[in-house]
Amino acid sequence: MLVNSKEILLEAKKGHYAIPHFNINNLEWAKYILEEMEHLQKPVILGVSEGACKYMGGFDVIVGMVKGLLKDLSITIPVCLHVDHGTSFETCKKAIDAGFTSVMIDASKLPLEENIRLTKEVVEYAHSRGVTVEAEIGHIGGSEDNITSTSSNARLDECITLVKETNIDSLAPALGSVHGLYKGEPNLDFKTMKEISEHLEVPLVLHGGTGIPEYQIKEAISCGINKININTELQIAWHDAVSKFIAENPNSYDPRKVIGSGEKAIKEKVEEKVNLFMNRLS
Ligand code: 13P
């Protein structure tokens, strides 16, 4: 069932666990994640970046593909189809019009007033259509979709203002996590994370989930994180499995066999993350 993020994130907040957000890149990615999450009987958020959207052909393709998978694979779990780091009102509108159930408007590079103005515009359009909105404040650094940026941490007062002014459904405060691989141990600001979650009702989102050690993930959840985004880690798991397959089967050219050789690795990674993020559910 395609749902927005409202109920699943509020349930997670009540239960002190985090919903996994996995970025998808193609049909196989979406299929493997959905099959594994159905097997585990847990809700999931499928994230689509602007780059991945372009790669797959557009928002309509993705909505058609995901709806088709839900039907043909008889998926019964709640599935939220979410735009990851939408950078403009137009992107979010296009996704909503195509049938996405949740969007992130990332206006975090703009000054606070402009971030509020743009986020508010998206919230008004989205909420009137039953779609939920995530916003970012501070700036998450690292590399995603070949875009590299430097981080700056969120401030409590700015988080309070953004949430109060915009009526968003979830907030991604940048607190030291980065997209892609970390250089050394991640340095997350757990103190501010806890303060933000104590001052605000909205569920908090942790981006850059790849490479954050288990004990820090647990600490983040105990400080109020209810959604954790994972992208790179699944890509690496898939890449390693496929590279091994190609090395061992140099004459295998059927794309179903080549791409599909990463299925087990993706499913194992998904299960590992579910066990870590949602153990209070089990
Ligand atoms: P990673 O690629 O570091 O897992 O980050 C994913 C993410 O935050 C998507 O928004």
XYZ file of C-alpha atoms and ligand atoms in Angstrom:
292
model
C 0.000 0.000 0.000
C 1.397 3.415 -1.006
C 1.241 5.796 1.996
C 2.653 9.188 2.939
C 5.222 9.311 5.729
C 2.947 10.750 8.438
C 1.654 7.653 10.249
C 4.748 5.490 9.859
C 7.034 8.216 11.224
C 4.715 9.059 14.123
C 4.520 5.345 14.985
C 8.329 5.233 14.877
C 8.511 8.252 17.182
C 6.137 6.601 19.642
C 8.060 3.329 19.489
C 11.564 4.916 19.571
C 12.844 3.341 16.394
C 13.710 4.577 12.882
C 12.096 3.825 9.532
C 14.667 2.932 6.860
C 14.799 5.145 3.769
C 16.554 3.331 0.939
C 17.389 5.180 -2.268
C 16.389 3.327 -5.419
C 18.178 3.412 -8.765
C 16.275 1.055 -11.024
C 13.634 -1.650 -11.209
C 15.814 -4.293 -9.578
C 16.705 -2.042 -6.630
C 13.040 -1.298 -5.936
C 12.018 -4.940 -6.384
C 14.695 -6.375 -4.075
C 13.982 -3.824 -1.325
C 10.224 -4.342 -1.523
C 10.550 -8.130 -1.486
C 12.834 -8.060 1.528
C 10.721 -5.532 3.450
C 7.596 -7.584 2.698
C 9.403 -10.661 3.988
C 10.319 -8.752 7.170
C 6.833 -7.180 7.349
C 8.104 -3.646 8.046
C 7.193 -0.292 6.507
C 9.719 1.333 4.174
C 10.483 4.631 2.480
C 11.799 4.449 -1.090
C 13.845 7.575 -1.814
C 14.386 8.961 -5.311
C 16.933 11.714 -5.890
C 16.615 14.109 -8.827
C 19.564 12.349 -10.482
C 18.019 8.896 -10.038
C 14.717 10.232 -11.360
C 16.431 11.492 -14.489
C 18.269 8.170 -14.852
C 15.053 6.145 -14.648
C 13.198 8.403 -17.089
C 11.027 10.594 -14.865
C 8.568 10.632 -11.979
C 5.757 8.989 -13.967
C 7.984 6.018 -14.835
C 8.880 5.573 -11.177
C 5.311 5.811 -9.897
C 4.165 3.327 -12.547
C 7.015 0.962 -11.720
C 6.502 1.067 -7.949
C 2.716 0.753 -8.189
C 3.161 -2.177 -10.571
C 5.558 -3.896 -8.182
C 3.183 -3.418 -5.240
C 0.404 -5.044 -7.227
C 2.252 -7.838 -9.003
C 4.336 -8.822 -5.963
C 1.276 -8.569 -3.647
C 3.094 -6.202 -1.297
C 1.060 -5.587 1.872
C 3.424 -3.398 3.939
C 3.123 0.432 3.988
C 5.427 1.877 1.304
C 6.175 5.585 1.062
C 7.473 6.916 -2.267
C 9.575 9.941 -1.465
C 11.586 12.561 -3.386
C 15.047 12.847 -1.852
C 16.604 16.336 -1.874
C 14.156 18.035 -4.211
C 15.746 21.379 -4.979
C 12.786 23.350 -6.339
C 9.034 23.780 -6.062
C 8.731 22.549 -9.665
C 10.492 19.254 -8.899
C 8.265 18.613 -5.884
C 5.107 19.576 -7.810
C 6.000 17.260 -10.692
C 6.574 14.351 -8.298
C 3.345 15.028 -6.397
C 1.346 15.317 -9.619
C 2.823 11.976 -10.770
C 1.745 10.252 -7.525
C 4.676 10.476 -5.089
C 3.358 10.355 -1.524
C 6.139 12.353 0.135
C 8.716 14.955 -0.877
C 11.819 16.502 0.584
C 12.395 20.119 -0.286
C 16.049 20.825 0.302
C 16.421 24.585 0.504
C 19.224 24.227 3.018
C 21.696 26.181 0.884
C 19.453 29.264 1.095
C 19.298 31.752 3.953
C 16.693 30.811 6.603
C 13.990 33.219 5.382
C 14.228 31.852 1.843
C 14.338 28.270 3.080
C 11.109 29.004 5.003
C 9.422 30.675 2.016
C 10.203 27.831 -0.415
C 9.441 25.069 2.092
C 6.108 26.713 2.940
C 5.155 26.888 -0.732
C 5.851 23.157 -1.118
C 3.974 22.309 2.116
C 0.861 24.161 0.947
C 0.819 22.327 -2.378
C 1.701 18.948 -0.858
C -0.635 18.983 2.143
C -3.660 19.899 0.060
C -2.977 16.653 -1.838
C -2.261 14.414 1.163
C 1.497 14.416 0.556
C 4.011 14.832 3.414
C 7.056 17.126 3.385
C 10.566 16.831 4.810
C 12.843 19.881 5.010
C 16.538 20.324 5.723
C 18.328 22.885 7.817
C 22.031 23.394 8.248
C 23.719 21.605 5.382
C 24.635 17.941 4.951
C 28.024 17.654 3.270
C 29.705 14.924 1.231
C 28.855 13.613 -2.230
C 25.555 12.494 -3.728
C 24.606 12.301 -7.404
C 28.108 13.613 -8.158
C 27.331 16.835 -6.269
C 29.817 17.564 -3.522
C 29.144 20.081 -0.777
C 30.515 21.144 2.574
C 28.563 20.740 5.805
C 27.298 23.293 8.257
C 25.441 22.240 11.375
C 21.827 23.113 12.208
C 21.031 25.418 15.147
C 18.203 24.709 17.571
C 16.592 28.168 17.251
C 16.573 27.906 13.441
C 15.014 24.425 13.585
C 12.239 25.736 15.851
C 11.562 28.695 13.535
C 11.530 26.549 10.382
C 9.112 23.999 11.833
C 6.816 26.650 13.351
C 6.662 28.701 10.166
C 6.236 25.887 7.653
C 4.223 23.064 9.263
C 6.526 20.380 7.775
C 6.045 16.704 8.662
C 9.687 15.785 9.285
C 12.957 17.652 9.699
C 16.486 16.753 8.618
C 18.818 18.838 10.773
C 22.401 18.609 9.509
C 24.443 17.611 12.546
C 27.706 16.317 11.142
C 26.576 13.426 8.925
C 27.715 13.385 5.288
C 26.542 11.673 2.106
C 28.854 8.948 0.860
C 31.873 7.646 2.736
C 33.243 9.280 5.881
C 36.860 10.236 6.285
C 37.496 8.692 9.689
C 34.854 8.306 12.403
C 31.643 10.350 11.936
C 31.368 13.227 14.370
C 27.643 13.707 15.049
C 26.362 16.422 17.378
C 24.150 14.219 19.576
C 23.635 16.961 22.158
C 21.939 19.289 19.671
C 20.064 16.329 18.143
C 18.540 15.552 21.552
C 17.713 19.199 22.216
C 15.980 19.546 18.855
C 13.889 16.417 19.424
C 12.949 17.578 22.932
C 11.788 20.963 21.620
C 9.928 19.742 18.555
C 7.111 17.304 17.839
C 8.149 16.503 14.250
C 10.102 13.289 13.615
C 13.785 13.869 12.842
C 15.681 12.453 9.869
C 19.320 11.369 9.692
C 20.871 11.629 6.235
C 24.172 10.035 5.277
C 23.459 6.747 7.065
C 26.281 4.899 5.259
C 29.341 4.338 7.399
C 27.851 5.459 10.712
C 28.898 2.791 13.225
C 26.187 0.789 14.987
C 26.698 2.407 18.374
C 26.247 5.875 16.840
C 23.089 4.781 14.994
C 21.677 3.544 18.318
C 22.672 6.805 19.996
C 21.019 8.816 17.187
C 17.778 6.835 17.594
C 17.864 7.393 21.342
C 18.338 11.144 20.639
C 15.117 11.225 18.595
C 15.968 10.131 15.026
C 12.996 8.358 13.378
C 14.108 8.039 9.737
C 17.568 7.043 8.501
C 18.622 7.438 4.868
C 20.846 4.817 3.251
C 22.138 4.982 -0.294
C 25.882 4.385 -0.768
C 26.021 1.274 1.418
C 23.568 -0.610 -0.802
C 25.447 0.532 -3.895
C 28.727 -0.800 -2.500
C 27.145 -4.119 -1.460
C 25.652 -4.519 -4.952
C 28.882 -3.465 -6.686
C 31.044 -5.913 -4.729
C 28.719 -8.842 -5.441
C 28.390 -8.012 -9.148
C 32.155 -7.462 -9.559
C 32.766 -10.909 -8.059
C 30.161 -12.467 -10.358
C 31.706 -10.881 -13.454
C 35.205 -11.973 -12.434
C 33.994 -15.541 -11.902
C 31.694 -15.625 -14.971
C 33.474 -13.653 -17.695
C 31.257 -15.155 -20.404
C 27.937 -14.389 -18.743
C 26.308 -11.536 -20.651
C 22.620 -11.886 -19.754
C 21.830 -8.629 -17.910
C 19.341 -10.457 -15.690
C 22.163 -12.654 -14.426
C 24.706 -9.822 -14.142
C 22.445 -7.286 -12.407
C 20.656 -10.024 -10.479
C 23.907 -11.289 -8.990
C 23.641 -8.331 -6.592
C 20.197 -9.327 -5.302
C 21.321 -11.318 -2.273
C 23.789 -8.607 -1.203
C 21.112 -5.901 -1.360
C 18.602 -8.020 0.550
C 21.130 -8.890 3.254
C 22.043 -5.221 3.686
C 18.360 -4.267 3.916
C 17.779 -6.889 6.606
C 20.855 -5.733 8.540
C 19.579 -2.124 8.545
C 16.064 -3.136 9.575
C 17.461 -5.098 12.523
C 19.553 -2.133 13.569
C 17.003 0.658 13.029
C 13.763 -1.054 14.008
C 14.701 -3.558 16.687
C 12.037 -2.158 19.031
C 9.451 -3.268 16.489
C 10.531 -6.904 16.446
P 24.467 7.741 2.119
O 24.694 7.648 0.654
O 25.643 8.276 2.847
O 23.944 6.477 2.706
O 23.331 8.861 2.336
C 22.051 8.659 1.838
C 21.208 9.868 2.015
O 21.318 10.582 2.985
C 20.186 10.141 0.995
O 19.536 11.335 1.209
